[in-house]
Tab-separated table of C-alpha atoms in Angstrom:
chain	number	residue	atom	x	y	z
B	20	MET	CA	-3.596	73.720	-6.711
B	21	LEU	CA	-4.543	71.490	-9.589
B	22	LEU	CA	-8.146	71.126	-11.088
B	23	TYR	CA	-8.914	67.460	-12.050
B	24	GLU	CA	-11.798	66.291	-14.450
B	25	MET	CA	-14.653	65.063	-12.107
B	26	LYS	CA	-15.551	62.135	-14.285
B	27	ALA	CA	-15.159	61.158	-17.703
B	28	PRO	CA	-17.684	62.606	-20.509
B	29	ASN	CA	-19.401	59.175	-20.776
B	30	SER	CA	-19.514	58.359	-16.882
B	31	PHE	CA	-22.174	58.620	-14.333
B	32	PHE	CA	-19.291	58.715	-11.849
B	33	GLY	CA	-15.755	59.760	-11.315
B	34	ALA	CA	-12.701	57.926	-9.598
B	35	PRO	CA	-13.774	57.549	-6.160
B	36	PHE	CA	-10.453	58.817	-4.442
B	37	PRO	CA	-8.424	61.231	-6.409
B	38	PRO	CA	-4.784	61.445	-5.649
B	39	ARG	CA	-4.931	64.761	-4.375
B	40	ARG	CA	-1.405	64.424	-2.499
B	41	ALA	CA	0.126	63.399	-5.984
B	42	PHE	CA	-1.617	66.456	-7.638
B	43	ASP	CA	-0.026	68.887	-4.849
B	44	LYS	CA	3.513	67.197	-5.483
B	45	LEU	CA	3.239	67.751	-9.090
B	46	PHE	CA	2.081	71.316	-8.739
B	47	ASN	CA	5.122	71.862	-6.324
B	48	ALA	CA	7.363	70.363	-8.714
B	49	LEU	CA	6.219	72.014	-12.011
B	50	GLY	CA	4.777	75.232	-11.130
B	51	PRO	CA	1.393	77.167	-12.145
B	52	TYR	CA	1.203	76.816	-15.381
B	53	GLN	CA	0.671	73.002	-16.351
B	54	GLY	CA	-2.168	70.417	-17.573
B	55	LEU	CA	-2.345	66.807	-18.529
B	56	PHE	CA	-4.025	65.504	-21.605
B	57	TYR	CA	-5.477	61.954	-21.260
B	58	GLN	CA	-4.584	60.267	-24.626
B	59	ASN	CA	-4.274	63.753	-26.011
B	60	LYS	CA	-7.777	63.661	-26.293
B	61	ARG	CA	-8.865	65.765	-23.407
B	62	LEU	CA	-7.410	67.902	-20.722
B	63	ILE	CA	-8.050	66.230	-17.314
B	64	LEU	CA	-5.857	67.832	-14.991
B	65	GLN	CA	-4.781	71.753	-14.871
B	66	SER	CA	-3.616	74.667	-12.758
B	67	PRO	CA	-6.246	77.528	-12.873
B	68	ALA	CA	-3.324	79.758	-13.666
B	69	LEU	CA	-2.929	78.037	-17.011
B	70	ARG	CA	-5.621	80.271	-18.614
B	71	ALA	CA	-3.414	83.206	-17.852
B	72	VAL	CA	-1.217	81.716	-20.757
B	73	TRP	CA	-3.690	79.784	-22.798
B	74	PRO	CA	-7.112	81.499	-22.278
B	75	GLU	CA	-8.917	78.441	-23.743
B	76	ALA	CA	-7.682	75.853	-21.202
B	77	GLU	CA	-10.448	73.720	-19.718
B	78	HIS	CA	-11.309	70.376	-19.082
B	79	GLY	CA	-11.939	68.675	-22.359
B	80	ARG	CA	-9.926	70.537	-24.543
B	81	SER	CA	-7.546	68.471	-26.644
B	82	TRP	CA	-3.633	68.627	-27.263
B	83	GLU	CA	-4.465	69.608	-31.138
B	84	GLU	CA	-6.396	72.814	-29.706
B	85	PHE	CA	-3.260	73.818	-27.732
B	86	LEU	CA	-1.281	73.186	-30.853
B	87	ALA	CA	-3.738	75.283	-32.753
B	88	TYR	CA	-3.482	78.093	-30.187
B	89	LEU	CA	0.375	78.050	-29.787
B	90	PRO	CA	1.124	80.487	-32.835
B	91	LYS	CA	-1.157	83.060	-31.503
B	92	MET	CA	1.309	83.242	-28.363
B	93	ILE	CA	4.541	82.963	-30.476
B	94	SER	CA	6.019	86.030	-32.565
B	95	PRO	CA	5.652	86.036	-36.054
B	96	GLY	CA	9.642	85.791	-36.577
B	97	GLU	CA	9.641	82.485	-34.733
B	98	LYS	CA	7.509	81.038	-37.448
B	99	THR	CA	10.195	78.651	-38.763
B	100	HIS	CA	11.315	77.800	-35.335
B	101	LEU	CA	7.940	76.690	-34.199
B	102	ALA	CA	7.510	74.515	-37.248
B	103	GLU	CA	10.497	72.675	-36.183
B	104	PHE	CA	9.239	72.185	-32.855
B	105	LEU	CA	5.954	70.907	-34.350
B	106	LYS	CA	7.415	68.621	-36.216
B	107	ALA	CA	10.136	67.386	-33.382
B	108	ILE	CA	7.079	66.586	-30.910
B	109	VAL	CA	4.946	64.434	-33.390
B	110	GLN	CA	6.566	61.401	-32.189
B	111	LEU	CA	7.702	62.256	-28.698
B	112	GLU	CA	8.880	59.696	-26.402
B	113	LYS	CA	11.063	61.613	-24.036
B	114	PRO	CA	10.605	64.819	-22.571
B	115	TYR	CA	11.383	67.817	-24.971
B	116	SER	CA	11.135	71.600	-24.656
B	117	ASP	CA	11.952	74.679	-26.337
B	118	ARG	CA	12.176	78.338	-25.620
B	119	PHE	CA	10.154	80.986	-27.851
B	120	VAL	CA	9.855	84.953	-28.155
B	121	LEU	CA	6.407	85.821	-27.212
B	122	ALA	CA	4.336	87.803	-29.642
B	123	SER	CA	4.599	91.791	-28.614
B	124	SER	CA	0.877	91.939	-28.089
B	125	TYR	CA	0.662	88.639	-26.039
B	126	LEU	CA	1.319	88.788	-22.177
B	127	ARG	CA	3.061	92.196	-22.303
B	128	GLU	CA	4.549	91.677	-19.162
B	129	TYR	CA	6.597	88.758	-20.371
B	130	SER	CA	8.958	88.440	-23.427
B	131	PHE	CA	9.714	84.694	-23.551
B	132	LEU	CA	8.083	81.379	-23.279
B	133	LEU	CA	9.274	78.047	-22.383
B	134	VAL	CA	6.994	75.148	-23.499
B	135	HIS	CA	7.936	71.798	-21.639
B	136	ILE	CA	6.268	68.631	-22.939
B	137	HIS	CA	6.659	65.498	-20.980
B	138	PRO	CA	4.980	62.196	-22.682
B	139	THR	CA	3.564	59.961	-20.086
B	140	SER	CA	1.832	56.423	-20.264
B	141	PHE	CA	-1.510	58.331	-20.475
B	142	GLY	CA	-0.657	61.280	-22.690
B	143	PHE	CA	1.092	64.565	-22.839
B	144	HIS	CA	1.937	66.488	-19.948
B	145	LEU	CA	2.496	70.356	-20.537
B	146	VAL	CA	4.189	72.943	-18.561
B	147	LEU	CA	4.384	76.488	-19.856
B	148	VAL	CA	6.835	79.099	-18.271
B	149	PRO	CA	6.390	82.608	-19.164
B	150	SER	CA	9.444	84.884	-18.252
B	151	SER	CA	10.561	88.590	-18.943
B	152	GLU	CA	14.219	87.174	-18.821
B	153	ARG	CA	15.901	85.137	-20.984
B	154	SER	CA	18.371	84.039	-18.212
B	155	ASP	CA	15.180	82.930	-16.114
B	156	VAL	CA	14.002	80.679	-19.031
B	157	VAL	CA	17.374	79.162	-19.522
B	158	HIS	CA	17.472	78.306	-15.809
B	159	ILE	CA	14.176	76.885	-15.424
B	160	HIS	CA	14.781	74.788	-18.518
B	161	ARG	CA	17.876	73.368	-17.341
B	162	SER	CA	16.051	72.684	-13.805
B	163	LEU	CA	13.168	70.740	-15.796
B	164	SER	CA	15.545	68.982	-17.750
B	165	ARG	CA	17.261	67.304	-14.839
B	166	GLN	CA	14.149	66.296	-13.055
B	167	ASP	CA	12.943	62.674	-13.008
B	168	LEU	CA	9.195	63.271	-13.327
B	169	ASN	CA	8.300	59.600	-13.902
B	170	PRO	CA	7.799	58.460	-10.164
B	171	LEU	CA	5.325	61.427	-9.907
B	172	PHE	CA	3.176	60.382	-12.984
B	173	GLN	CA	3.324	56.798	-11.758
B	174	GLU	CA	1.235	58.093	-8.822
B	175	LEU	CA	-1.416	58.877	-11.082
B	176	GLU	CA	-1.776	55.751	-12.780
B	177	LYS	CA	-4.429	54.193	-10.243
B	178	TRP	CA	-6.559	57.511	-10.657
B	179	ILE	CA	-6.729	56.877	-14.429
B	180	GLN	CA	-7.444	53.096	-14.260
B	181	GLU	CA	-10.087	54.196	-11.793
B	182	MET	CA	-11.569	56.588	-14.284
B	183	GLU	CA	-11.471	53.719	-16.893
B	184	SER	CA	-13.306	51.348	-14.692
B	185	GLU	CA	-15.947	53.915	-13.840
B	186	GLU	CA	-16.572	54.380	-17.704
B	187	LEU	CA	-16.811	50.358	-17.673
B	188	MET	CA	-19.447	50.661	-14.705
B	189	SER	CA	-21.427	53.295	-16.283
B	190	GLU	CA	-21.787	51.021	-19.412
B	191	ALA	CA	-23.102	48.024	-17.134
B	192	ILE	CA	-25.760	50.682	-15.746
B	193	ARG	CA	-27.049	51.522	-18.989
B	194	SER	CA	-27.059	48.100	-20.317
B	195	VAL	CA	-29.208	46.762	-17.366
B	196	PRO	CA	-32.354	45.142	-18.958
B	197	GLU	CA	-35.554	46.734	-17.868
B	198	LEU	CA	-36.695	43.578	-16.408
B	199	TYR	CA	-34.240	43.748	-13.549
B	200	ARG	CA	-33.677	47.605	-13.181
B	201	ASN	CA	-35.312	47.951	-9.830
B	202	ASP	CA	-33.805	44.677	-8.491
B	203	VAL	CA	-29.923	44.591	-9.373
B	204	PHE	CA	-27.221	46.750	-7.960
B	205	PHE	CA	-23.454	46.586	-8.350
B	206	GLN	CA	-20.464	46.374	-6.100
B	207	ARG	CA	-16.815	46.613	-6.581
B	208	ILE	CA	-14.106	46.669	-4.414
B	209	VAL	CA	-11.149	49.340	-4.813
B	210	SER	CA	-7.945	50.244	-2.878
B	211	TYR	CA	-6.939	53.704	-2.167
B	212	HIS	CA	-4.163	55.421	0.050
B	213	SER	CA	-5.215	57.324	2.971
B	214	ALA	CA	-4.409	60.901	4.451
B	215	ASP	CA	-1.506	58.937	6.408
B	216	GLY	CA	-0.440	56.998	3.159
B	217	THR	CA	-1.600	53.487	4.556
B	218	GLU	CA	-3.230	51.278	1.818
B	219	GLU	CA	-7.219	50.868	2.524
B	220	GLN	CA	-10.030	49.193	0.698
B	221	ALA	CA	-13.576	50.449	0.106
B	222	ARG	CA	-16.710	48.894	-1.276
B	223	LEU	CA	-18.523	50.618	-3.864
B	224	ILE	CA	-22.378	50.161	-4.447
B	225	TYR	CA	-24.289	51.306	-7.214
B	226	ARG	CA	-27.875	51.135	-7.311
B	227	GLU	CA	-31.050	53.024	-8.547
B	228	ARG	CA	-32.623	55.533	-6.057
B	229	ASN	CA	-35.777	57.423	-6.952
B	230	GLU	CA	-34.990	56.734	-10.640
B	231	ARG	CA	-31.612	57.767	-10.447
B	232	TRP	CA	-28.215	55.974	-10.081
B	233	VAL	CA	-26.025	56.561	-6.907
B	234	ARG	CA	-22.952	55.356	-5.789
B	235	ASP	CA	-22.468	54.867	-2.163
B	236	ILE	CA	-19.003	54.167	-0.387
B	237	PHE	CA	-18.209	52.010	2.453
B	238	ASP	CA	-15.254	50.811	4.410
B	239	GLU	CA	-13.850	47.083	3.482
B	240	ASN	CA	-12.110	44.437	5.264
B	241	PRO	CA	-8.447	45.041	3.992
B	242	ASP	CA	-8.253	40.976	3.453
B	243	HIS	CA	-10.850	41.331	0.873
B	244	HIS	CA	-9.399	39.892	-2.818
B	245	ALA	CA	-11.727	39.784	-5.804
B	246	GLU	CA	-9.939	36.628	-6.989
B	247	LYS	CA	-11.355	34.978	-4.018
B	248	ILE	CA	-14.839	35.144	-4.747
B	249	PRO	CA	-16.305	32.900	-7.445
B	250	ARG	CA	-17.990	33.911	-10.493
B	251	ILE	CA	-21.235	33.204	-8.914
B	252	HIS	CA	-21.983	33.031	-5.474
B	253	ALA	CA	-24.693	33.414	-2.793
B	254	LYS	CA	-24.600	35.556	-0.026
B	255	ILE	CA	-27.194	36.210	3.256
B	256	GLU	CA	-27.997	39.809	3.549
B	257	ASN	CA	-30.595	40.733	6.139
B	258	GLY	CA	-31.991	37.422	6.060
B	259	ASP	CA	-32.480	37.203	2.435
B	260	ILE	CA	-30.583	35.398	-0.034
B	261	GLN	CA	-28.540	37.481	-2.435
B	262	MET	CA	-27.150	36.035	-5.693
B	263	ASN	CA	-23.917	37.778	-7.152
B	264	ILE	CA	-22.503	37.195	-10.608
B	265	THR	CA	-19.227	38.710	-11.436
B	266	LEU	CA	-18.897	40.982	-14.600
B	267	TYR	CA	-15.930	40.478	-16.391
B	268	VAL	CA	-14.088	42.977	-18.944
B	269	GLY	CA	-13.945	40.506	-21.701
B	270	GLN	CA	-14.083	37.457	-19.762
B	271	VAL	CA	-10.694	38.435	-17.966
B	272	HIS	CA	-10.515	41.361	-15.554
B	273	PRO	CA	-13.274	40.863	-12.846
B	274	LEU	CA	-14.586	44.390	-12.683
B	275	SER	CA	-17.508	44.176	-10.364
B	276	TRP	CA	-20.557	42.057	-9.232
B	277	ALA	CA	-24.219	42.158	-10.393
B	278	ALA	CA	-26.135	41.578	-7.135
B	279	ILE	CA	-29.875	40.541	-7.327
B	280	PRO	CA	-32.177	38.847	-4.654
B	281	TYR	CA	-32.594	35.282	-5.246
B	282	GLN	CA	-36.449	35.454	-4.920
B	283	THR	CA	-36.410	37.703	-7.905
B	284	LEU	CA	-34.405	35.545	-10.067
B	285	GLY	CA	-37.208	32.887	-9.185
B	286	LYS	CA	-39.686	35.073	-10.305
B	287	LYS	CA	-37.843	36.635	-13.405
B	288	SER	CA	-35.782	35.072	-16.178
B	289	LEU	CA	-32.411	33.809	-15.253
B	290	SER	CA	-31.335	33.255	-18.849
B	291	ARG	CA	-31.878	37.284	-19.901
B	292	LEU	CA	-29.651	38.048	-16.689
B	293	TYR	CA	-26.958	35.636	-18.042
B	294	GLU	CA	-27.438	37.247	-21.409
B	295	PHE	CA	-26.865	40.558	-20.065
B	296	VAL	CA	-23.698	39.608	-18.313
B	297	ARG	CA	-22.448	37.878	-21.507
B	298	ASN	CA	-23.043	40.957	-23.598
B	299	PHE	CA	-21.734	43.266	-21.110
B	300	SER	CA	-18.494	41.172	-21.314
B	301	ASP	CA	-18.084	41.223	-25.080
B	302	LYS	CA	-19.089	45.040	-25.337
B	303	SER	CA	-16.593	46.045	-22.387
B	304	ALA	CA	-13.663	44.283	-24.103
B	305	TYR	CA	-14.248	46.672	-27.086
B	306	LEU	CA	-14.623	49.866	-24.900
B	307	ALA	CA	-11.538	48.752	-23.073
B	308	GLN	CA	-9.653	48.810	-26.232
B	309	ASP	CA	-9.606	52.505	-26.364
B	310	PHE	CA	-7.922	52.699	-22.680
B	311	ILE	CA	-4.466	53.390	-21.765
B	312	SER	CA	-4.070	51.269	-18.187
B	313	PRO	CA	-1.842	48.260	-18.136
B	314	ILE	CA	-4.681	46.309	-16.705
B	315	PHE	CA	-6.860	46.507	-19.824
B	316	ARG	CA	-4.146	46.062	-22.288
B	317	TYR	CA	-5.259	42.542	-22.776
B	318	SER	CA	-8.161	43.938	-24.930
B	319	HIS	CA	-6.236	44.673	-27.710
B	320	PHE	CA	-6.250	41.130	-28.646
B	321	TRP	CA	-10.115	40.850	-28.564
B	322	MET	CA	-11.490	40.005	-32.070
B	323	GLY	CA	-15.294	40.513	-30.963
B	324	GLN	CA	-16.124	36.460	-29.911
B	325	GLY	CA	-12.721	35.482	-28.632
B	326	TYR	CA	-8.750	36.502	-28.418
B	327	ARG	CA	-6.525	36.077	-30.935
B	328	MET	CA	-4.610	32.650	-30.137
B	329	GLU	CA	-1.132	34.537	-29.578
B	330	SER	CA	-2.536	36.074	-26.576
B	331	LEU	CA	-3.012	33.094	-24.867
B	332	ARG	CA	0.120	33.049	-22.686
B	333	THR	CA	-0.344	36.906	-21.798
B	334	ILE	CA	-3.769	36.376	-20.603
B	335	ALA	CA	-2.952	33.060	-18.767
B	336	GLU	CA	-0.195	35.449	-17.171
B	337	MET	CA	-3.030	37.614	-15.643
B	338	LEU	CA	-5.366	34.830	-14.471
B	339	SER	CA	-2.536	32.862	-12.570
B	340	PRO	CA	0.945	33.233	-10.832
B	341	SER	CA	1.518	29.649	-12.624
B	342	PRO	CA	-0.101	30.589	-15.865
B	343	LEU	CA	1.672	27.707	-17.786
B	344	THR	CA	-0.041	24.815	-15.412
B	345	LEU	CA	-3.594	26.308	-16.078
B	346	PRO	CA	-5.469	23.732	-18.294
B	347	VAL	CA	-6.812	24.501	-22.044
B	348	ILE	CA	-9.320	22.463	-23.971
B	349	PRO	CA	-8.278	22.586	-27.643
B	350	ILE	CA	-11.560	22.183	-29.994
B	351	TRP	CA	-11.065	21.482	-33.941
B	352	GLY	CA	-13.310	22.407	-36.803
B	353	LEU	CA	-13.918	26.028	-35.793
B	354	THR	CA	-16.467	27.693	-37.653
B	355	SER	CA	-19.107	30.480	-37.006
B	356	ASP	CA	-21.502	27.891	-36.101
B	357	THR	CA	-19.242	26.085	-33.603
B	358	LEU	CA	-17.954	29.223	-32.074
B	359	LEU	CA	-21.680	29.636	-31.046
B	360	ILE	CA	-21.895	26.290	-29.319
B	361	ILE	CA	-18.475	26.757	-27.741
B	362	ARG	CA	-19.264	30.241	-26.351
B	363	GLN	CA	-22.800	29.451	-24.990
B	364	SER	CA	-21.196	26.138	-23.428
B	365	ALA	CA	-18.312	27.757	-21.980
B	366	ARG	CA	-18.407	29.414	-18.518
B	367	LEU	CA	-18.432	33.075	-18.615
B	368	SER	CA	-14.982	33.393	-16.643
B	369	ASP	CA	-12.978	31.327	-19.114
B	370	PRO	CA	-11.698	33.315	-22.090
B	371	VAL	CA	-11.836	31.582	-25.610
B	372	PHE	CA	-9.154	31.901	-28.134
B	373	LEU	CA	-9.417	31.670	-31.900
B	374	ASP	CA	-7.304	30.672	-34.793
B	375	TRP	CA	-9.326	30.783	-37.749
B	376	GLU	CA	-6.611	29.800	-40.236
B	377	LYS	CA	-6.310	26.634	-38.369
B	378	GLY	CA	-9.934	25.996	-37.502
B	379	LEU	CA	-9.043	26.007	-33.862
B	380	ALA	CA	-10.526	27.116	-30.924
B	381	VAL	CA	-9.199	26.795	-27.139
B	382	ILE	CA	-10.988	27.318	-23.854
B	383	LEU	CA	-8.769	28.665	-20.998
B	384	LEU	CA	-9.842	27.327	-17.671
B	385	ARG	CA	-9.676	29.658	-14.771
B	386	ASN	CA	-9.084	28.680	-11.282
B	387	CYS	CA	-8.884	24.976	-12.229
B	388	THR	CA	-6.390	22.192	-12.266
B	389	LEU	CA	-5.323	20.136	-14.967
B	390	GLU	CA	-6.710	17.368	-12.812
B	391	VAL	CA	-10.091	18.608	-12.378
B	392	ALA	CA	-10.082	19.581	-15.828
B	393	GLU	CA	-9.637	16.108	-16.883
B	394	GLN	CA	-11.954	14.357	-14.398
B	395	LYS	CA	-15.029	16.656	-14.588
B	396	VAL	CA	-14.859	19.584	-16.745
B	397	PHE	CA	-14.111	17.687	-19.877
B	398	ASP	CA	-16.937	15.324	-19.703
B	399	ASN	CA	-19.516	18.136	-18.970
B	400	LEU	CA	-18.228	20.288	-21.841
B	401	SER	CA	-18.388	17.485	-24.267
B	402	LYS	CA	-22.014	16.545	-23.325
B	403	ARG	CA	-22.993	20.175	-23.637
B	404	MET	CA	-21.295	20.759	-27.064
B	405	GLN	CA	-21.272	17.648	-28.588
B	406	LEU	CA	-18.255	18.546	-30.572
B	407	PRO	CA	-14.902	16.902	-31.136
B	408	LEU	CA	-13.044	18.228	-28.037
B	409	GLU	CA	-9.516	17.267	-27.389
B	410	PRO	CA	-8.510	16.493	-23.875
B	411	PRO	CA	-7.227	19.016	-21.580
B	412	VAL	CA	-3.551	19.691	-21.416
B	413	THR	CA	-1.595	22.722	-19.737
B	414	VAL	CA	-0.992	26.060	-21.525
B	415	GLY	CA	2.669	25.018	-21.314
B	416	SER	CA	2.101	21.987	-23.171
B	417	PHE	CA	-0.039	23.489	-25.796
B	418	LEU	CA	2.161	26.352	-26.483
B	419	GLU	CA	4.844	23.832	-27.014
B	420	ASN	CA	3.040	21.737	-29.449
B	421	ASN	CA	1.307	24.689	-31.408
């Protein structure tokens, strides 16, 4: 059995569907003394028995704390050997293990310790194997070295992504303006594997109830697809009109929807709600830079008010199966003042790319064809911005000429 971190330190909630079958397979494959360190900053997955070898093991412990404790386990005569081991694992890119003689006062029923480290996309995975016989340690070492553990760790990637998504949802909850706190709620769709292995979908709803935020989970239509829902849309719920506004992580990844009754918007400030959505988009891009899931990797190109120009193709590939055909609108004369106008005029769903040296900004039009951009979007933006916009071109054409 493996114990998993229920939620990240800054989250209200944890991943809704932990992959318990994957945890079981990992336990069966690697034994009772193991732990996984998220970004090597904190222990998020561990076997209870790990404490028998490393008594300080608990969720939140860092990789550095384990390395600091390791000399207490090892015989003083292994000091040079241990120093070589610690030097070898600094820039670890493939599985690595070594065998040590245990300190005489430590785990007296055992004489040897195998330390096996497997680097993953989300941090080091540790396996400790104490033994009373050197031959047993040699045998286990060879067995671990022959195993391909990557498929097991790949099964954990969705869990990690959902943990990170919940950190972002918690930031959205904390950022809700007091003006809307009793009216707004959030929704997002997640996929998971049921007990029989089939892929299912669920709708998560986050709302304040009795001055406390709660998360409810409901079955969802398996045909649902996030990209089919526009950035702003209305829905009839129990005879009332509900407005849904998509929350993007840095204008790229659609994380969830902020839902609010239409009648409420008529009585309160719509601009304040838009301001909240835009501010969340900006701040979430910064937060996502600390994550390791591939879906958030694009956030490393975020500059605070837009993306570095060299990321245009990478982000276009995330938004469309035909990224080179997406339209962009180039805008020359980029300054801090004109950037403010561009950001206020562009849709919240359209990423902006910046090249300060050239004085160039580019708006990438999501879910749009070149024809629509030429016939509608260009004129509308020109009237709102009153800046020297160039006519729309495709991503492919822009990259060829710039």
